[in-house]
Amino acid sequence: MSNTDFPHLMSEGRIGPMSTANRIVLPAMDMNVSEGGEIEQSEIDHYVARAAGGAGLVITGACAIAFPYGAASMKEPGLSEDKYVPGIKALADAIHAAGSKLCIQSTHHGKVARVDTANGRPVMAPNKPDYSYSMSALADCTPEELAKMGAATKGKQASYHEMAQEDIDWLIAAWADAAERVAKGGADAIEIHAAHGYILGVFLNQRDNLRTDQYGGSLENRARLACQVIAAVKERVGDSLAILVRVAGEEYGQEGALSLAESIEASKMFEAAGADGIHVTGWGRNPFDNFTDGPLPNKVGAYLENAAEIKKHVSIPVIAVGRMLPDISEKAIAQNKVDFAAMGRQLLADPELPNKLRDGKLDQVRPCINCYLCVAENFFDDTPFCAVNPALGNEKLLPLKPASASKHVVVVGAGPAGMESARVLTERGHRVTIVDKADRLGGTMWFSTMTTPDNERLLRWLKSELKRLRVAVKLNTPATAETIRGLNPDHVIVATGAVRPKPDMPGGDLPNVQTGDTLRAMMLGTATAEEAGLVLSTMGKLGRLSGLTKSPEFVRQFTKFWLPMGKDVVVIGGSLVGLELAEFLAERGRNVTLVHESQQLGLPLAMPRRWTGVKENLAHGVKIHRNVSVTRITEKTVEWTEGEEQFSAPVDMVIYADGTTSAAPVADQLRGAGFSVDVIGDASAVNYIHGAVHSAWKATADL
């Protein structure tokens, strides 16, 4: 493959006075590392990594035009004083040296300005909201998470200041002043944020804006403030900056929210006011209920069609964001649906994505698995981290340090921890052999792709990398002191994953009780009749012999039509695995009851994904019971108590998704045989893919 596979995506672009080397944009994602409004070196390093990786345009996270007033965080860059210009210049110079262009996103956070609330200042708004959000999703937050969220506002509730004309005049002037500082700093563009519940966005929609003056009522009136800001910025900076405007193509989750038809008309007004480009996003009205609708969608290409509709009505370039994967982006630009594609979390996972596309190395792009761990940190006013890229926020980890002397390392276990450690070690110059008792790569992650298809992208990438690096892989090979000694390693890394025992309770050993391990064995075709029953074990073996069950996609689709288990299923344990399994089974027509011993479901899923997971389970009819104590399992029922009450549910199959623990008995055996051993991944501590990848780097970066 070569860049001719992405000729449109990799072609030069232009927005107003600014040209770009390609059509790939890093959209704004807050890093929360600034100090008192000053851009810090770690933030520069972050953006430079994406610029050097080939992104044509780098847009910073939100920068407060009136910092600290109207700011969401004290770790947010400021644009309110000339003292911030040197930081912008340092960033611009570094971005330009890396071959990219810099856009500063400018905003006033309005009613969500946490700094104002924390300091007892009323937040600016068109008027006081006449509604409140459902906070029910917070029932699935831990006390620690709630405390961290509350700390951002010092536990205070927002009060509101209805903006008078003098406030509006001040805001417009402050934005123009901020734009002038952006231009002085040598940036190439400024993005004016008119979405995501910030000040211009709440003026724009009729659900927030209840004013009856020239700034309320008709769409023209509601767009007036944004248009005046755009015009003032244009008058101040002329053609020294490209002016982008970020607008929600649609808002989700509340009647009366901004519609696509309104966004189209607003975008036309923004162009007339002086905008050089429109950046189309989306916004979920309730951040605790609609976050995965917007601004961080689950759906691939979530806002593409809205962006395409807006492009039909404006003559300036349009940027689409929202899981714009490379193939979708190339097709959209080729069909003239949009002009640019913004790739946010993808560029966090792999900053080299554009260069790899340019060089025909699509299969080497490390994929984002859409886990939301990065963005969840913004709820805590903290710095994002990435499950699959430990160098996010610590760019100095790359490039990997070459090994001082090449060693032969045997990795026991071919799950994500094992494969990633083998990849890193080989990149550093070591010789690696992977051994695994299973007949395929992936370990528990292979099984997780059933319920979480995004994990399959990571599995494909890791398999491709092992093949590219020519890592020796020995499957169907149990690890014993004898087999490992035969490989003559200098060092051994054990990555055998967690163990999932059957429940220690009356009936826990019945044949209708399955665990994650027995379900995986059934899928792999290695389960015995005692573990899975005669029918299920036989079906698993037939699937293994035919090769059909080696394809996660085949299994996902086939099980929608035929699933060899009864109608009634009880899932015991509502953490990450149990919550996702319950939804998977309910989607396939099973009557699912989920019982969980504590209050919070979905741990340790990141909060937005956890909230959506609970909501989707309920939508699929899963009966959820929290704070329960399971007392007994029979061949036909599961019995439990909630408080003083007794409950039971009919059951054909019980899935025990609790009790997952780390264990590495093979490590003890190998140490006893004289081998040098490290233990990583779930075998060391159960932290799933994030823990697997990060522990792999920790164990291998200096070996």
XYZ file of C-alpha atoms in Angstrom:
703
model
C 0.000 0.000 0.000
C 1.068 3.612 -0.515
C -0.339 7.079 -0.079
C -2.231 6.482 -3.317
C -4.566 4.365 -1.188
C -5.553 7.591 0.589
C -4.997 10.167 -2.161
C -7.729 12.544 -1.021
C -7.004 12.301 2.696
C -3.298 12.865 2.094
C -3.720 15.712 -0.408
C -2.970 19.338 0.431
C -5.815 21.348 1.934
C -6.700 24.978 2.459
C -8.836 26.830 4.979
C -8.945 30.559 4.334
C -5.347 31.856 4.284
C -3.941 28.609 5.716
C -2.700 25.642 3.690
C -2.145 22.180 5.168
C -0.005 19.272 4.021
C -2.955 16.883 4.239
C -6.580 16.718 5.372
C -5.984 15.067 8.770
C -6.810 17.250 11.768
C -6.064 16.688 15.439
C -9.208 18.100 17.105
C -9.210 19.772 20.495
C -8.765 17.428 23.446
C -7.932 18.948 26.807
C -4.610 17.821 28.294
C -4.996 19.662 31.634
C -1.292 20.269 32.181
C -1.013 24.063 31.949
C 0.045 26.032 35.029
C -1.856 29.238 35.732
C -2.786 29.590 32.084
C 0.778 29.076 30.857
C 1.459 26.406 28.233
C 3.939 23.897 29.658
C 6.630 21.897 27.870
C 4.762 18.612 28.377
C 1.841 20.079 26.430
C 4.162 21.202 23.642
C 5.680 17.723 23.544
C 2.216 16.203 23.207
C 1.196 18.369 20.259
C 4.583 18.122 18.562
C 4.347 14.316 18.637
C 1.104 14.550 16.649
C 2.556 17.172 14.293
C 5.692 15.114 13.697
C 3.414 12.119 13.191
C 2.029 13.893 10.148
C -1.255 15.558 11.173
C -1.802 18.448 8.760
C -3.446 20.654 11.382
C -3.109 20.516 15.166
C -5.884 22.119 17.224
C -5.168 22.693 20.898
C -7.505 21.873 23.726
C -9.816 24.637 24.921
C -8.054 27.896 25.758
C -9.943 30.393 27.927
C -10.316 33.821 26.347
C -10.762 35.491 29.762
C -8.713 33.127 31.945
C -9.345 32.409 34.769
C -12.862 33.757 34.236
C -15.004 31.436 32.147
C -12.438 28.630 32.406
C -13.275 24.990 33.003
C -9.927 24.289 34.637
C -6.984 26.097 36.166
C -4.897 23.715 34.019
C -6.354 25.229 30.830
C -4.216 27.594 28.693
C -5.190 31.248 28.917
C -5.566 33.898 26.201
C -6.536 36.819 28.425
C -3.147 38.529 28.868
C -0.040 39.230 26.792
C 2.003 37.124 29.203
C 0.495 34.049 27.536
C 1.798 34.989 24.066
C 5.321 33.519 24.559
C 3.817 30.134 25.363
C 1.723 30.244 22.198
C 4.825 31.225 20.214
C 6.869 28.378 21.672
C 4.113 25.957 20.702
C 3.668 27.471 17.226
C 7.391 27.386 16.509
C 7.628 23.762 17.596
C 4.587 22.741 15.538
C 5.932 24.529 12.464
C 9.359 22.913 12.913
C 7.583 19.539 12.931
C 5.893 20.370 9.617
C 2.327 21.086 10.697
C 0.019 24.050 11.264
C -1.346 25.233 14.601
C -4.886 26.247 15.502
C -5.720 27.579 18.965
C -9.202 26.673 20.160
C -10.760 29.639 21.960
C -13.714 29.475 24.289
C -15.624 30.823 27.219
C -17.189 27.878 29.022
C -20.227 29.793 30.236
C -22.500 27.690 32.417
C -19.924 24.885 32.709
C -17.054 27.150 33.797
C -15.975 25.112 36.803
C -13.353 27.645 37.884
C -16.029 30.311 38.293
C -18.188 27.967 40.353
C -15.243 26.878 42.488
C -14.437 30.514 43.267
C -18.016 31.478 44.094
C -18.611 33.476 40.907
C -21.923 33.133 39.087
C -21.413 31.534 35.680
C -22.376 33.529 32.609
C -25.434 32.342 30.704
C -28.143 33.777 28.453
C -30.476 33.111 31.394
C -30.891 30.671 34.248
C -31.729 27.181 32.908
C -35.318 26.093 33.473
C -34.433 22.390 33.580
C -32.135 20.013 35.425
C -30.356 16.880 34.243
C -31.029 13.382 35.451
C -28.118 12.394 37.662
C -29.110 8.730 37.911
C -25.980 7.579 36.070
C -23.891 8.787 38.980
C -25.204 5.803 40.956
C -22.546 3.832 39.107
C -19.708 6.109 40.211
C -17.560 5.159 43.149
C -17.335 7.505 46.148
C -13.770 8.269 45.071
C -14.904 9.255 41.580
C -17.680 11.457 42.936
C -15.212 13.165 45.256
C -12.786 13.809 42.383
C -15.556 15.270 40.216
C -16.758 17.445 43.053
C -13.230 18.715 43.728
C -13.185 20.490 40.361
C -15.841 22.911 41.683
C -14.789 22.596 45.342
C -18.137 20.920 45.937
C -20.071 24.062 45.089
C -23.212 24.296 42.971
C -23.345 26.713 40.050
C -25.245 29.978 40.287
C -26.104 31.972 37.172
C -25.562 35.493 35.894
C -27.941 36.462 33.090
C -25.812 38.402 30.651
C -26.672 42.058 30.145
C -25.640 44.010 27.046
C -22.474 45.196 28.762
C -21.520 41.577 29.451
C -22.100 40.709 25.812
C -20.011 43.671 24.645
C -17.233 42.627 27.023
C -17.312 39.035 25.748
C -17.035 40.113 22.106
C -14.125 42.452 22.876
C -12.381 39.801 24.985
C -12.618 37.307 22.133
C -11.137 39.779 19.656
C -8.310 40.557 22.109
C -7.662 36.842 22.535
C -7.531 36.341 18.760
C -4.973 39.123 18.456
C -2.762 37.335 20.993
C -3.141 34.101 19.043
C -1.962 35.925 15.918
C 0.948 37.533 17.793
C 1.990 34.088 18.956
C 2.403 32.946 15.361
C -0.438 30.440 15.206
C -2.055 29.759 11.851
C -5.700 29.588 12.890
C -8.158 30.167 15.690
C -11.170 27.988 16.387
C -14.190 29.705 17.919
C -16.120 27.155 19.963
C -19.881 27.453 19.520
C -20.924 24.018 20.801
C -20.646 21.545 23.708
C -22.654 23.623 26.160
C -20.200 26.549 26.142
C -21.337 30.155 26.026
C -21.879 30.579 22.272
C -23.441 27.121 22.049
C -26.049 27.807 24.740
C -26.997 31.100 23.097
C -27.458 29.196 19.834
C -30.019 26.625 20.981
C -33.575 27.420 21.988
C -33.579 25.003 24.938
C -30.972 27.041 26.819
C -31.688 30.455 25.353
C -35.007 31.799 26.647
C -34.208 35.478 26.060
C -36.736 37.817 24.515
C -34.307 40.512 23.328
C -32.254 40.665 20.133
C -30.223 37.647 21.319
C -33.173 35.273 21.812
C -36.178 33.862 20.016
C -35.489 33.364 16.309
C -32.456 31.433 15.118
C -31.055 34.643 13.657
C -31.217 36.218 17.109
C -29.784 33.167 18.852
C -26.854 33.051 16.395
C -26.258 36.788 16.729
C -23.673 36.570 19.537
C -21.587 33.951 17.736
C -21.758 35.982 14.513
C -20.675 39.131 16.346
C -17.730 37.274 17.879
C -16.714 35.895 14.475
C -16.992 39.340 12.876
C -14.999 40.999 15.659
C -12.252 38.389 15.400
C -12.165 38.755 11.614
C -11.910 42.524 11.864
C -9.077 42.276 14.386
C -6.885 39.614 12.739
C -7.865 39.945 9.074
C -6.191 37.220 7.028
C -3.404 36.589 9.527
C -5.443 33.685 10.940
C -7.843 31.188 9.464
C -11.077 31.358 11.462
C -12.753 28.024 12.225
C -16.092 27.725 13.993
C -17.034 24.569 15.849
C -20.763 23.850 15.818
C -22.896 20.867 16.778
C -24.554 19.489 13.689
C -27.137 18.168 16.113
C -27.719 17.966 19.863
C -29.001 14.788 21.483
C -31.073 13.785 24.459
C -33.462 16.678 25.063
C -36.524 18.004 23.280
C -35.927 21.425 21.774
C -32.187 20.884 21.403
C -30.340 22.196 18.358
C -31.427 20.462 15.150
C -29.506 19.820 11.955
C -31.736 22.251 10.044
C -30.848 24.982 12.541
C -27.153 24.124 12.376
C -27.223 24.429 8.601
C -28.729 27.910 8.789
C -26.367 28.933 11.587
C -23.367 27.753 9.565
C -24.467 29.930 6.655
C -24.620 32.892 9.028
C -21.171 32.061 10.403
C -19.737 32.051 6.885
C -21.324 35.423 6.165
C -19.834 36.781 9.407
C -16.305 35.831 8.339
C -15.704 32.148 9.167
C -13.207 30.364 6.930
C -14.245 26.845 7.943
C -16.918 24.922 9.853
C -15.979 22.090 12.220
C -19.013 19.871 12.735
C -19.291 18.035 16.035
C -22.204 16.716 18.137
C -23.374 17.294 21.670
C -25.214 15.139 24.161
C -27.274 17.427 26.332
C -26.866 15.415 29.532
C -23.152 14.697 30.067
C -24.019 11.790 32.369
C -26.520 10.190 30.015
C -25.646 11.241 26.448
C -21.860 11.560 26.505
C -21.331 8.683 24.067
C -23.810 10.354 21.704
C -21.711 13.508 21.846
C -19.138 14.875 22.023
C -17.340 11.481 22.133
C -19.514 9.101 20.120
C -19.566 5.319 20.113
C -20.654 5.241 16.491
C -18.053 5.245 13.728
C -18.461 8.281 11.467
C -21.082 9.586 13.879
C -21.354 13.156 12.579
C -20.308 12.615 8.969
C -23.759 12.856 7.432
C -24.553 16.015 9.395
C -21.291 17.553 8.215
C -22.105 16.528 4.640
C -25.489 18.262 4.836
C -23.905 21.441 6.174
C -21.307 21.372 3.378
C -24.108 21.467 0.797
C -25.092 24.903 2.073
C -21.754 26.668 2.624
C -18.865 27.463 0.317
C -16.116 27.200 2.951
C -14.356 23.969 3.984
C -16.069 21.602 6.414
C -14.308 19.380 8.944
C -16.016 16.221 10.219
C -15.160 14.704 13.593
C -16.541 11.675 15.432
C -14.607 8.407 14.929
C -13.554 9.306 11.417
C -11.493 6.205 10.664
C -9.080 6.472 7.705
C -11.109 4.477 5.193
C -14.298 6.380 6.035
C -12.448 9.696 5.857
C -10.897 8.946 2.476
C -14.253 7.979 1.000
C -16.012 11.022 2.472
C -13.472 13.460 1.051
C -13.441 11.667 -2.305
C -17.231 12.002 -2.492
C -16.999 15.694 -1.570
C -19.026 15.130 1.585
C -16.429 16.943 3.695
C -13.044 18.577 3.191
C -11.122 17.498 6.288
C -11.305 14.646 8.807
C -10.577 15.182 12.505
C -9.122 12.125 14.219
C -8.925 12.673 17.960
C -8.623 9.527 20.012
C -6.997 7.769 17.043
C -4.114 10.245 17.188
C -3.848 9.778 20.945
C -3.492 6.029 20.385
C -1.016 6.453 17.523
C 0.410 9.895 16.733
C 2.200 8.396 13.725
C -1.087 7.493 12.015
C -0.788 10.077 9.179
C 2.808 9.145 8.371
C 1.882 5.474 8.337
C -0.962 6.174 5.911
C 1.394 8.216 3.750
C 3.918 5.384 3.695
C 1.384 2.665 2.925
C 1.528 1.146 6.401
C -2.128 1.135 7.389
C -1.715 -2.257 9.048
C 0.891 -0.738 11.392
C -1.487 1.886 12.815
C -2.132 1.177 16.493
C -5.930 1.401 16.855
C -7.982 3.247 19.423
C -10.242 0.726 21.184
C -12.870 3.335 22.104
C -12.538 2.619 25.817
C -13.012 6.251 27.001
C -10.223 6.023 29.595
C -8.604 9.127 28.094
C -11.621 11.415 28.183
C -12.853 10.183 31.561
C -9.930 12.022 33.145
C -11.455 15.340 32.076
C -14.327 14.746 34.483
C -11.673 14.790 37.205
C -9.757 17.786 35.803
C -6.856 15.412 35.233
C -4.491 14.473 32.420
C -5.668 11.875 29.870
C -3.918 8.524 29.536
C -4.392 5.864 26.874
C -5.036 2.163 27.348
C -3.003 1.181 24.285
C -0.367 3.963 24.178
C 1.587 4.400 27.417
C 3.496 7.307 25.828
C 0.442 9.577 25.839
C 1.298 12.386 28.233
C 4.834 11.022 28.529
C 6.144 11.435 24.999
C 9.745 10.984 26.153
C 9.091 7.232 26.413
C 9.556 7.195 22.638
C 11.538 6.267 20.719
C 12.059 2.989 22.517
C 15.559 2.603 23.920
C 17.635 0.013 22.011
C 18.762 -2.919 24.126
C 22.377 -2.729 25.301
C 22.684 -6.448 24.613
C 20.280 -8.731 22.803
C 18.691 -11.428 24.935
C 16.424 -14.337 24.178
C 13.187 -13.760 26.067
C 10.417 -16.340 26.286
C 6.948 -14.913 26.816
C 4.435 -17.319 28.324
C 0.939 -16.320 27.249
C -0.294 -14.822 23.987
C -2.859 -12.384 25.342
C -2.501 -8.601 25.062
C 0.200 -8.390 27.742
C 2.226 -11.170 26.173
C 1.902 -9.914 22.620
C 2.670 -6.304 23.529
C 5.723 -7.288 25.574
C 6.960 -9.395 22.648
C 6.434 -6.475 20.269
C 8.267 -3.964 22.459
C 11.149 -6.345 23.193
C 11.621 -7.142 19.523
C 11.521 -3.454 18.545
C 14.291 -2.892 21.102
C 16.467 -5.620 19.586
C 15.772 -8.692 21.693
C 14.878 -12.134 20.303
C 11.471 -13.300 21.532
C 9.576 -16.573 21.552
C 5.916 -16.683 22.601
C 4.424 -19.915 23.920
C 0.741 -20.494 24.647
C -1.302 -23.599 25.372
C -4.203 -22.340 23.187
C -4.524 -22.774 19.442
C -4.716 -19.050 18.716
C -3.331 -15.679 19.697
C -5.298 -13.311 21.886
C -5.915 -15.005 25.204
C -8.855 -13.517 27.052
C -8.858 -10.557 24.653
C -9.932 -12.910 21.860
C -12.940 -13.841 23.973
C -13.608 -10.163 24.820
C -14.043 -9.350 21.140
C -17.374 -11.189 21.303
C -18.855 -8.456 23.471
C -16.498 -5.601 22.557
C -15.785 -5.606 18.796
C -13.406 -2.639 19.094
C -10.975 -4.965 20.876
C -10.716 -7.005 17.687
C -8.937 -4.103 15.984
C -6.239 -4.218 18.648
C -5.967 -7.995 18.362
C -5.536 -7.755 14.573
C -2.866 -5.086 15.007
C -0.894 -7.065 17.579
C -1.031 -10.192 15.405
C 0.093 -8.159 12.396
C 2.964 -6.629 14.364
C 4.192 -10.026 15.557
C 4.161 -11.219 11.955
C 5.946 -8.084 10.706
C 8.612 -8.404 13.389
C 8.939 -12.161 12.802
C 8.352 -13.059 16.414
C 8.506 -16.823 16.957
C 5.141 -18.147 18.169
C 4.560 -21.648 19.529
C 0.849 -22.376 20.054
C -0.604 -25.553 21.568
C 2.449 -25.501 23.825
C 1.910 -25.700 27.594
C 4.605 -23.916 29.596
C 6.515 -26.258 31.873
C 10.040 -26.100 33.238
C 11.005 -28.689 30.627
C 9.489 -26.902 27.601
C 10.932 -23.544 28.682
C 14.369 -25.036 29.381
C 14.327 -26.460 25.874
C 14.069 -22.907 24.522
C 17.136 -21.797 26.537
C 15.924 -18.279 27.425
C 17.875 -15.542 29.173
C 14.656 -14.276 30.734
C 11.007 -15.317 30.982
C 7.926 -13.086 31.065
C 4.757 -14.731 32.355
C 1.555 -13.254 30.965
C -0.914 -16.069 31.514
C -3.853 -13.878 32.523
C -6.283 -14.063 35.412
C -8.111 -17.073 36.797
C -11.893 -17.296 37.057
C -12.966 -20.024 39.465
C -16.477 -21.337 39.859
C -18.435 -19.739 42.701
C -17.850 -21.042 46.210
C -21.513 -21.389 47.185
C -24.173 -24.074 47.264
C -24.724 -25.221 43.669
C -21.628 -23.454 42.360
C -20.304 -26.694 40.888
C -23.461 -27.592 38.951
C -23.028 -28.252 35.190
C -25.284 -25.304 34.303
C -22.812 -22.884 35.947
C -20.217 -21.393 33.600
C -17.335 -18.970 34.216
C -15.367 -16.805 31.853
C -12.757 -19.545 31.644
C -15.230 -22.326 30.837
C -17.056 -20.138 28.298
C -13.760 -19.366 26.604
C -12.831 -23.062 26.623
C -16.197 -23.797 25.048
C -15.562 -21.212 22.299
C -12.047 -22.568 21.737
C -13.366 -26.109 21.571
C -11.283 -27.280 24.524
C -14.020 -27.569 27.160
C -14.725 -31.003 28.590
C -18.210 -32.414 28.961
C -17.852 -31.951 32.712
C -17.084 -28.236 32.247
C -19.674 -27.287 29.640
C -22.003 -30.244 29.277
C -21.983 -32.763 26.438
C -23.870 -30.652 23.865
C -21.921 -27.428 24.383
C -18.526 -29.114 24.546
C -19.296 -31.075 21.360
C -20.431 -27.934 19.527
C -17.254 -26.163 20.620
C -15.072 -28.972 19.299
C -16.919 -29.003 15.977
C -16.433 -25.256 15.686
C -12.746 -25.641 16.424
C -12.263 -28.416 13.887
C -14.092 -26.452 11.186
C -12.099 -23.300 11.930
C -15.271 -21.218 11.994
C -14.929 -20.187 15.632
C -11.522 -18.641 14.939
C -13.339 -15.642 13.488
C -14.767 -13.355 16.207
C -16.975 -11.643 13.636
C -18.426 -14.973 12.534
C -19.189 -15.919 16.138
C -20.789 -12.522 16.843
C -23.046 -12.789 13.820
C -23.803 -16.519 14.055
C -24.857 -16.271 17.709
C -27.530 -13.759 16.733
C -29.329 -16.649 15.033
C -28.329 -19.642 17.112
C -26.916 -19.774 20.617
C -26.690 -23.163 22.367
C -28.062 -22.200 25.747
C -31.507 -21.950 27.263
C -33.753 -18.917 27.358
C -33.217 -17.837 30.963
C -29.737 -16.697 31.982
C -28.525 -15.263 35.266
C -25.222 -13.387 35.225
C -23.631 -13.190 38.685
C -21.290 -10.217 38.855
C -21.864 -6.875 37.178
C -18.344 -5.569 36.721
C -16.846 -5.000 33.261
C -17.204 -8.597 32.056
C -20.627 -9.276 33.551
C -22.169 -6.043 32.286
C -20.968 -6.609 28.733
C -21.925 -10.294 28.724
C -25.431 -9.458 29.960
C -25.974 -7.045 27.092
C -24.500 -9.499 24.572
C -26.911 -12.231 25.656
C -29.938 -9.933 25.874
C -29.260 -8.744 22.323
C -29.514 -12.375 21.324
C -32.951 -12.876 22.771
C -32.139 -14.275 26.191
C -34.043 -13.324 29.329
C -31.132 -11.992 31.365
C -31.024 -11.235 35.062
C -27.880 -9.500 36.319
C -27.131 -9.668 40.041
C -24.262 -7.723 41.570
C -22.958 -7.718 45.110
C -22.301 -3.949 45.267
C -23.821 -0.708 43.961
C -21.576 0.262 41.057
C -21.901 -1.667 37.828
C -19.323 -1.841 35.052
C -16.129 -1.260 37.041
C -13.420 -0.660 35.947
C -14.913 0.619 32.691
C -14.351 4.358 32.198
C -17.363 6.332 33.407
C -18.910 7.348 30.046
C -18.719 3.811 28.712
C -19.968 2.442 32.031
C -22.970 4.793 32.026
C -23.849 3.816 28.462
C -23.385 0.131 29.248
C -25.905 0.264 32.082
C -28.338 2.230 29.935
C -28.030 -0.238 27.054
C -28.564 -3.222 29.340
C -31.780 -1.697 30.637
C -32.876 -0.864 27.083
C -32.384 -4.522 26.124
C -34.548 -5.679 29.014
C -31.865 -6.915 31.402
C -33.229 -7.130 34.944
C -30.602 -5.573 37.197
C -30.316 -6.205 40.927
C -27.646 -4.407 42.978
C -26.307 -4.933 46.476
C -27.287 -8.588 46.538
C -25.955 -11.667 48.260
C -26.374 -14.841 46.208
C -27.285 -17.683 48.546
C -27.843 -20.708 46.330
C -27.818 -22.021 42.779
C -30.005 -24.933 41.721
C -30.573 -26.586 38.381
C -33.587 -24.325 37.833
C -33.072 -21.150 39.916
C -30.625 -18.665 41.377
C -31.567 -17.373 44.827
C -30.342 -14.200 46.516
C -31.144 -11.649 49.179
C -31.450 -7.879 48.904
C -31.517 -6.416 52.371
C -34.113 -8.446 54.244
C -35.929 -9.693 51.124
C -35.498 -13.016 49.347
C -35.504 -13.240 45.541
C -35.050 -15.880 42.901
C -34.920 -16.074 39.116
C -35.515 -19.020 36.794
C -32.382 -20.215 35.054
C -31.205 -22.470 32.274
C -27.615 -21.259 32.529
C -25.690 -19.325 35.177
C -22.655 -17.286 34.179
C -20.379 -16.474 37.085
C -18.584 -13.273 36.061
C -17.220 -12.497 39.506
C -14.218 -13.663 41.467
C -11.608 -12.859 38.803
C -8.203 -12.940 40.467
C -4.567 -12.664 39.459
C -2.468 -15.796 39.730
C 0.705 -17.047 38.112
C 1.553 -20.526 39.439
C 3.732 -21.198 36.399
C 5.933 -18.260 37.430
C 6.615 -19.882 40.798
C 7.436 -23.170 39.086
C 9.842 -21.474 36.665
C 11.548 -19.489 39.407
C 11.942 -22.699 41.340
C 13.625 -24.186 38.273
C 16.128 -21.328 38.229
C 14.707 -19.030 35.579
C 14.664 -15.217 35.779
C 10.956 -14.295 35.633
C 8.714 -11.215 35.443
C 4.912 -11.426 35.752
C 2.740 -8.951 33.851
C -0.860 -8.313 32.837
C -3.797 -9.872 34.660
C -1.522 -12.603 36.002
C 0.046 -9.860 38.147
C -2.951 -7.551 38.771
C -6.376 -7.600 37.107
C -6.505 -4.353 35.099
C -7.652 -5.691 31.715
C -6.247 -4.250 28.447
C -4.975 -1.030 29.985
C -3.103 -2.939 32.669
C -1.845 -5.485 30.168
C -0.279 -2.932 27.838
C 1.110 -0.618 30.508
C 2.593 -3.444 32.573
C 4.159 -4.866 29.402
C 5.946 -1.579 28.763
C 7.042 -1.287 32.379
C 8.581 -4.750 32.343
C 10.255 -4.477 28.942
C 11.323 -0.847 28.450
C 14.685 -1.320 30.203
C 15.301 -5.063 29.965
